[in-house]
C-alpha cells in the first residue's frame, strides 16, 4: 500500500476523488491512501507539487493568504458556494527565534508543527516593493493603491520550506546577515571614536585591519565546514532539534489549533481556525508557482471575499493567530514587529 502526502493542495483530477485523512504525525499534511505507484510518475507533473519519493509537496510554491473574520454563517455561505468539506483536525505549533528576534524581524517564521519543521519566508511581487510600501507609509498611506495593489496588500505571501537541510541553510543566511549588519554598525561607531582620537599610528591601523581580515577568513572557513557537514546529511533527521543551539534559537510561542477546512473551485482553500487561547480567525489560501502569479491569486481571493459578504469586515488586513498571541503574551516582541511593519495592528 502506497500513500501520497498532499499539503493543502487542490488535488489534480486523478487524485480529487480520493478520500483524505490527516497525517498521523500531526504535521498538517493530508494523506491520500491507496494511490498506485503508477500515478507517482505520470500524474504528478505540472503545478501540483514536487515529487519526493511518493510526496506531493508545496515545493517552491508561494502561499497567498488572506485572513478574514469568521461569522456564524460562514460555513453555510461556503457550502452555498459549492465548497467541499475536507475535514477537521487539530495540530500543535511551536515557533522559534533568537532573543533579539532576528528571524521574525526579517519576516521569517520558523515553526515545528507536530513532528515536522517548516520555515515561512516572505515573497515580493517585484523588486523594490518594500521600498514602495515604506514611501507610502511616509506619505500617510499604506502603499499599494487601490484595485490590484490593494488586493495584494491585504494578503500575506510566503514560500514554505519543509526540507530541514534547506531550512537550516536559510536560517543561517538570515542570522549571519544580521550579524554582519551588527558588525558594520560597530565599525562605524569605532570610526567615529577614532576621528576624535588621532594617536593611533598607521602601523596599528594596518595591524587591526589584518586582524579583522584573519577573523573574517576564519569565520568563512568555519561556515564552509559547517555547510559541508550539512551536505553529508548532518541535518537529515527532521525530529533532531539539536541544530537550534547553533543559532541560539529559543521557543517564543506555542499553541494548539482546531481547523475546519474547505476546498472551493479554482483551488482556493478556506480554513476556519479556533486556537486554544480563545482566538478565532479564517484564512483563504491560493498556491501559485511564481511571484508573477501573486496578483491573480490575490484577485481570486478578493472575489471570494465579496461572495462571502465579508468585504466590509475585511477591508483592512485582519490580524492572524500570531498577531493575537504576541499581543496577548509577548507585548514587547509584538511592539518590535509592529514598528518594523512585519505585523499589522
XYZ file of N, CA, C and O in Angstrom, residues 27-153:
508
model
N 1.555 16.842 11.526
C 2.266 17.963 10.903
C 1.355 18.821 10.040
O 1.751 19.893 9.597
N 0.133 18.361 9.740
C -0.777 19.155 8.926
C -0.899 18.658 7.510
O -1.715 19.153 6.752
N -0.105 17.680 7.113
C -0.210 17.149 5.769
C -1.423 16.232 5.668
O -1.893 15.700 6.660
N -1.907 16.021 4.455
C -3.088 15.187 4.228
C -2.649 13.931 3.481
O -1.924 14.005 2.496
N -3.090 12.770 3.889
C -2.724 11.525 3.245
C -3.827 11.056 2.322
O -4.999 11.078 2.681
N -3.455 10.607 1.124
C -4.401 10.030 0.170
C -4.084 8.543 0.067
O -3.174 8.165 -0.665
N -4.767 7.679 0.817
C -4.405 6.267 0.845
C -4.745 5.559 -0.457
O -5.704 5.882 -1.140
N -3.915 4.570 -0.793
C -4.259 3.655 -1.869
C -3.917 4.136 -3.262
O -4.328 3.512 -4.239
N -3.178 5.232 -3.445
C -2.855 5.689 -4.792
C -1.743 4.822 -5.360
O -0.690 4.700 -4.758
N -1.928 4.192 -6.517
C -0.915 3.289 -7.062
C 0.369 4.022 -7.421
O 0.384 5.215 -7.681
N 1.439 3.253 -7.467
C 2.749 3.803 -7.809
C 2.752 4.388 -9.213
O 3.477 5.329 -9.505
N 1.893 3.847 -10.099
C 1.831 4.334 -11.472
C 1.618 5.833 -11.539
O 2.236 6.537 -12.335
N 0.723 6.341 -10.677
C 0.415 7.774 -10.712
C 1.581 8.612 -10.224
O 1.683 9.785 -10.543
N 2.463 8.023 -9.429
C 3.533 8.809 -8.825
C 4.457 9.411 -9.864
O 5.084 10.420 -9.624
N 4.542 8.764 -11.044
C 5.449 9.265 -12.072
C 4.728 10.068 -13.144
O 5.269 11.026 -13.666
N 3.493 9.688 -13.474
C 2.809 10.330 -14.589
C 1.921 11.485 -14.176
O 1.909 12.538 -14.809
N 1.147 11.332 -13.102
C 0.115 12.312 -12.770
C 0.627 13.471 -11.951
O -0.061 14.465 -11.805
N 1.838 13.382 -11.414
C 2.309 14.429 -10.515
C 3.060 15.534 -11.233
O 3.599 16.422 -10.612
N 3.146 15.465 -12.555
C 3.802 16.531 -13.296
C 2.913 17.757 -13.323
O 1.723 17.690 -13.144
N 3.531 18.908 -13.638
C 2.751 20.136 -13.705
C 2.813 20.901 -12.411
O 3.808 20.876 -11.718
N 1.729 21.616 -12.093
C 1.735 22.528 -10.962
C 1.213 21.969 -9.676
O 0.809 22.714 -8.813
N 1.177 20.650 -9.504
C 0.545 20.095 -8.313
C 1.500 19.931 -7.155
O 1.091 19.747 -6.040
N 2.782 19.918 -7.419
C 3.705 19.740 -6.309
C 5.035 19.212 -6.775
O 5.256 18.981 -7.951
N 5.924 18.993 -5.866
C 7.249 18.490 -6.149
C 7.315 17.036 -5.722
O 6.969 16.700 -4.598
N 7.777 16.161 -6.628
C 7.809 14.735 -6.332
C 9.035 14.413 -5.494
O 10.153 14.588 -5.910
N 8.805 13.962 -4.270
C 9.892 13.491 -3.415
C 9.471 12.124 -2.896
O 8.671 12.031 -1.977
N 9.998 11.058 -3.493
C 9.544 9.726 -3.123
C 8.118 9.566 -3.608
O 7.861 9.528 -4.791
N 7.166 9.500 -2.703
C 5.748 9.460 -3.050
C 5.058 10.642 -2.409
O 4.038 10.518 -1.745
N 5.625 11.842 -2.614
C 5.132 13.008 -1.878
C 4.736 14.122 -2.820
O 5.498 14.519 -3.687
N 3.517 14.620 -2.645
C 3.106 15.867 -3.285
C 3.386 16.968 -2.285
O 2.707 17.092 -1.275
N 4.391 17.807 -2.543
C 4.797 18.815 -1.580
C 4.492 20.194 -2.127
O 4.297 20.388 -3.315
N 4.480 21.197 -1.254
C 4.324 22.570 -1.700
C 5.535 22.999 -2.508
O 5.478 23.939 -3.282
N 6.652 22.313 -2.285
C 7.849 22.633 -3.040
C 8.195 24.094 -2.957
O 8.317 24.643 -1.884
N 8.332 24.745 -4.106
C 8.691 26.152 -4.147
C 7.488 27.016 -4.471
O 7.623 28.133 -4.940
N 6.268 26.500 -4.258
C 5.065 27.295 -4.484
C 4.994 28.434 -3.476
O 5.588 28.381 -2.408
N 4.233 29.456 -3.841
C 4.029 30.611 -2.969
C 2.619 30.541 -2.408
O 1.645 30.369 -3.148
N 2.503 30.664 -1.084
C 1.205 30.699 -0.432
C 0.702 32.140 -0.392
O 1.331 32.996 0.210
N -0.418 32.388 -1.050
C -1.072 33.696 -0.982
C -2.255 33.540 -0.037
O -3.182 32.770 -0.318
N -2.228 34.229 1.109
C -3.246 34.048 2.146
C -3.877 35.377 2.538
O -3.200 36.401 2.564
N -5.167 35.311 2.840
C -5.864 36.484 3.368
C -6.729 36.047 4.544
O -7.528 35.115 4.430
N -6.525 36.696 5.663
C -7.307 36.390 6.863
C -8.677 37.063 6.759
O -8.826 38.100 6.119
N -9.665 36.464 7.433
C -10.990 37.091 7.492
C -11.636 36.781 8.832
O -11.265 35.832 9.533
N -12.592 37.605 9.190
C -13.309 37.443 10.447
C -14.411 36.405 10.267
O -15.274 36.544 9.402
N -14.348 35.337 11.057
C -15.368 34.285 10.968
C -16.697 34.780 11.532
O -16.719 35.438 12.577
N -17.785 34.435 10.837
C -19.125 34.756 11.320
C -19.893 33.458 11.532
O -19.468 32.386 11.103
N -21.036 33.560 12.176
C -21.822 32.361 12.475
C -22.300 31.656 11.208
O -22.540 30.447 11.204
N -22.451 32.425 10.106
C -22.964 31.828 8.873
C -21.872 31.549 7.847
O -22.179 31.228 6.690
N -20.596 31.644 8.227
C -19.509 31.493 7.258
C -19.525 30.116 6.602
O -19.418 30.000 5.373
N -19.679 29.059 7.399
C -19.668 27.712 6.816
C -20.869 27.504 5.904
O -20.756 26.854 4.850
N -22.023 28.050 6.286
C -23.205 27.938 5.425
C -22.964 28.620 4.084
O -23.293 28.071 3.019
N -22.363 29.814 4.119
C -22.072 30.540 2.871
C -21.066 29.774 2.011
O -21.190 29.740 0.776
N -20.061 29.162 2.650
C -19.086 28.377 1.903
C -19.755 27.219 1.168
O -19.496 26.968 -0.016
N -20.647 26.515 1.855
C -21.335 25.375 1.246
C -22.238 25.829 0.106
O -22.358 25.150 -0.919
N -22.870 26.995 0.265
C -23.729 27.528 -0.805
C -22.912 27.857 -2.049
O -23.440 27.819 -3.166
N -21.625 28.164 -1.853
C -20.751 28.467 -2.987
C -20.112 27.211 -3.576
O -19.260 27.298 -4.459
N -20.522 26.036 -3.071
C -20.019 24.783 -3.622
C -18.760 24.261 -2.963
O -18.109 23.356 -3.502
N -18.390 24.802 -1.820
C -17.181 24.349 -1.136
C -17.353 22.920 -0.635
O -18.421 22.547 -0.145
N -16.302 22.124 -0.762
C -16.306 20.751 -0.279
C -15.578 20.694 1.054
O -14.444 21.173 1.170
N -16.218 20.101 2.045
C -15.622 19.981 3.375
C -14.519 18.930 3.350
O -14.744 17.787 2.978
N -13.304 19.337 3.721
C -12.157 18.431 3.728
C -12.076 17.660 5.034
O -11.774 16.471 5.066
N -12.363 18.340 6.139
C -12.318 17.664 7.426
C -11.902 18.609 8.537
O -11.601 19.787 8.308
N -11.893 18.082 9.741
C -11.467 18.832 10.915
C -10.258 18.139 11.529
O -10.229 16.906 11.614
N -9.292 18.905 11.964
C -8.106 18.330 12.591
C -7.551 19.300 13.624
O -7.895 20.483 13.633
N -6.679 18.772 14.455
C -6.031 19.573 15.484
C -4.524 19.433 15.326
O -4.027 18.337 15.045
N -3.789 20.534 15.485
C -2.328 20.474 15.399
C -1.715 21.469 16.380
O -2.332 22.474 16.745
N -0.506 21.154 16.799
C 0.203 21.977 17.775
C 1.413 22.620 17.105
O 2.209 21.941 16.450
N 1.542 23.939 17.247
C 2.654 24.692 16.660
C 3.575 25.232 17.747
O 3.110 25.739 18.781
N 4.879 25.145 17.505
C 5.881 25.795 18.342
C 6.757 26.658 17.432
O 7.251 26.181 16.428
N 6.925 27.931 17.793
C 7.700 28.876 16.987
C 9.009 29.236 17.692
O 9.055 29.334 18.928
N 10.057 29.478 16.881
C 11.390 29.713 17.412
C 12.020 30.955 16.791
O 11.791 31.281 15.623
N 12.846 31.631 17.600
C 13.580 32.811 17.141
C 14.739 33.040 18.099
O 14.838 32.392 19.145
N 15.629 33.962 17.761
C 16.674 34.362 18.697
C 16.081 35.320 19.724
O 14.970 35.833 19.544
N 16.830 35.571 20.781
C 16.347 36.512 21.795
C 16.306 37.938 21.263
O 15.659 38.801 21.855
N 16.986 38.200 20.140
C 16.958 39.532 19.508
C 15.889 39.606 18.416
O 15.811 40.597 17.698
N 15.094 38.553 18.260
C 14.006 38.491 17.265
C 14.542 38.575 15.834
O 13.915 39.161 14.951
N 15.703 37.967 15.594
C 16.361 38.081 14.292
C 15.494 37.558 13.156
O 15.380 38.197 12.107
N 14.889 36.405 13.332
C 14.106 35.805 12.252
C 12.813 36.565 11.999
O 12.513 36.934 10.859
N 12.044 36.807 13.045
C 10.736 37.432 12.848
C 10.848 38.879 12.384
O 9.983 39.360 11.648
N 11.912 39.573 12.790
C 12.116 40.931 12.278
C 12.489 40.918 10.796
O 12.410 41.946 10.123
N 12.882 39.758 10.295
C 13.098 39.570 8.853
C 11.875 38.954 8.192
O 11.943 38.524 7.038
N 10.754 38.894 8.936
C 9.502 38.306 8.448
C 9.706 36.844 8.053
O 9.118 36.364 7.080
N 10.543 36.148 8.811
C 10.843 34.739 8.573
C 10.388 33.958 9.798
O 10.792 34.275 10.913
N 9.566 32.922 9.588
C 8.866 32.269 10.687
C 9.216 30.785 10.716
O 8.835 30.030 9.809
N 9.932 30.396 11.762
C 10.342 29.002 11.943
C 9.413 28.334 12.948
O 9.251 28.825 14.069
N 8.828 27.213 12.532
C 7.931 26.515 13.443
C 8.121 25.003 13.323
O 8.576 24.489 12.287
N 7.729 24.324 14.384
C 7.634 22.867 14.389
C 6.159 22.537 14.564
O 5.567 22.838 15.606
N 5.569 21.991 13.516
C 4.153 21.624 13.549
C 4.072 20.105 13.680
O 4.466 19.378 12.755
N 3.567 19.647 14.820
C 3.606 18.213 15.071
C 5.050 17.772 15.180
O 5.794 18.211 16.052
N 5.492 16.930 14.257
C 6.879 16.457 14.245
C 7.668 17.031 13.078
O 8.789 16.599 12.828
N 7.112 17.997 12.361
C 7.737 18.484 11.121
C 8.157 19.947 11.240
O 7.397 20.783 11.728
N 9.359 20.233 10.754
C 9.870 21.606 10.735
C 9.430 22.296 9.459
O 9.442 21.707 8.382
N 9.050 23.568 9.600
C 8.626 24.388 8.459
C 9.176 25.802 8.632
O 9.246 26.311 9.747
N 9.561 26.408 7.523
C 10.057 27.789 7.541
C 9.299 28.588 6.499
O 9.281 28.231 5.320
N 8.653 29.671 6.944
C 7.901 30.531 6.026
C 8.722 31.776 5.748
O 9.063 32.527 6.665
N 9.034 31.997 4.452
C 9.879 33.107 4.033
C 9.070 34.055 3.150
O 8.302 33.601 2.289
N 9.224 35.370 3.318
C 8.412 36.327 2.561
C 8.768 36.326 1.080
O 9.909 36.075 0.695
N 7.770 36.618 0.252
C 7.952 36.691 -1.197
C 7.428 38.037 -1.677
O 6.313 38.437 -1.329
N 8.225 38.731 -2.464
C 7.824 40.012 -3.040
C 7.301 39.807 -4.455
O 7.785 38.949 -5.192
N 6.309 40.606 -4.837
C 5.774 40.525 -6.188
C 6.806 41.028 -7.188
O 6.952 40.499 -8.287
N 7.578 42.039 -6.797
C 8.571 42.627 -7.690
C 9.663 43.267 -6.853
O 9.506 43.520 -5.657
N 10.798 43.540 -7.482
C 11.897 44.213 -6.811
C 11.489 45.632 -6.411
O 10.808 46.322 -7.162
N 11.892 46.041 -5.224
C 11.612 47.400 -4.772
C 10.249 47.574 -4.142
O 9.878 48.676 -3.755
N 9.488 46.474 -4.004
C 8.141 46.585 -3.446
C 8.176 47.091 -2.005
O 7.359 47.911 -1.596
N 9.151 46.613 -1.226
C 9.234 47.015 0.174
C 9.511 48.510 0.290
O 8.942 49.199 1.149
N 10.386 49.025 -0.580
C 10.686 50.461 -0.551
C 9.458 51.281 -0.923
O 9.208 52.347 -0.348
N 8.662 50.779 -1.879
C 7.434 51.484 -2.267
C 6.456 51.552 -1.095
O 5.818 52.581 -0.865
N 6.333 50.444 -0.349
C 5.435 50.431 0.802
C 5.899 51.415 1.863
O 5.085 52.108 2.492
N 7.213 51.484 2.076
C 7.748 52.413 3.074
C 7.462 53.856 2.678
O 7.061 54.679 3.500
N 7.621 54.186 1.391
C 7.326 55.541 0.924
C 5.834 55.850 1.090
O 5.458 56.970 1.432
N 4.988 54.835 0.837
C 3.557 55.035 1.018
C 3.205 55.349 2.458
O 2.372 56.201 2.738
N 3.866 54.669 3.402
C 3.617 54.947 4.823
C 4.065 56.353 5.184
O 3.423 57.052 5.968
N 5.195 56.779 4.630
C 5.696 58.123 4.919
C 4.747 59.194 4.402
O 4.633 60.269 4.983
N 4.048 58.890 3.299
C 3.089 59.856 2.740
C 1.755 59.821 3.477
O 0.845 60.563 3.158
N 1.644 58.889 4.439
C 0.404 58.795 5.209
C -0.542 57.745 4.708
O -1.626 57.562 5.242
N -0.136 56.994 3.658
C -0.946 55.887 3.150
C -0.251 54.586 3.436
O 0.730 54.520 4.135
N -0.776 53.500 2.893
C -0.175 52.198 3.126
C 0.604 51.685 1.952
O 1.160 50.608 1.998
N 0.672 52.453 0.846
C 1.315 51.927 -0.344
C 0.395 50.935 -1.021
O -0.473 50.350 -0.448
N 0.615 50.719 -2.272
C -0.143 49.686 -2.979
C -1.365 50.200 -3.696
O -1.877 49.552 -4.577
N -1.892 51.389 -3.332
C -3.009 51.969 -4.048
C -4.270 51.142 -3.949
O -4.502 50.423 -3.014
N -5.133 51.259 -4.978
C -6.384 50.522 -4.965
C -6.347 49.388 -5.951
O -5.346 49.087 -6.577
N -7.510 48.713 -6.107
C -7.621 47.643 -7.077
C -6.669 46.506 -6.800
O -6.610 45.964 -5.701
N -5.922 46.130 -7.833
C -4.994 45.002 -7.738
C -3.993 45.181 -6.609
O -3.732 44.265 -5.831
N -3.423 46.392 -6.501
C -2.429 46.642 -5.454
C -3.010 46.458 -4.068
O -2.350 45.921 -3.174
N -4.246 46.893 -3.873
C -4.877 46.745 -2.554
C -5.141 45.274 -2.244
O -4.963 44.828 -1.112
N -5.577 44.508 -3.238
C -5.814 43.089 -3.013
C -4.536 42.382 -2.580
O -4.564 41.516 -1.694
N -3.430 42.754 -3.200
C -2.144 42.151 -2.843
C -1.744 42.555 -1.434
O -1.279 41.734 -0.634
N -1.945 43.817 -1.119
C -1.551 44.319 0.198
C -2.312 43.617 1.321
O -1.778 43.414 2.421
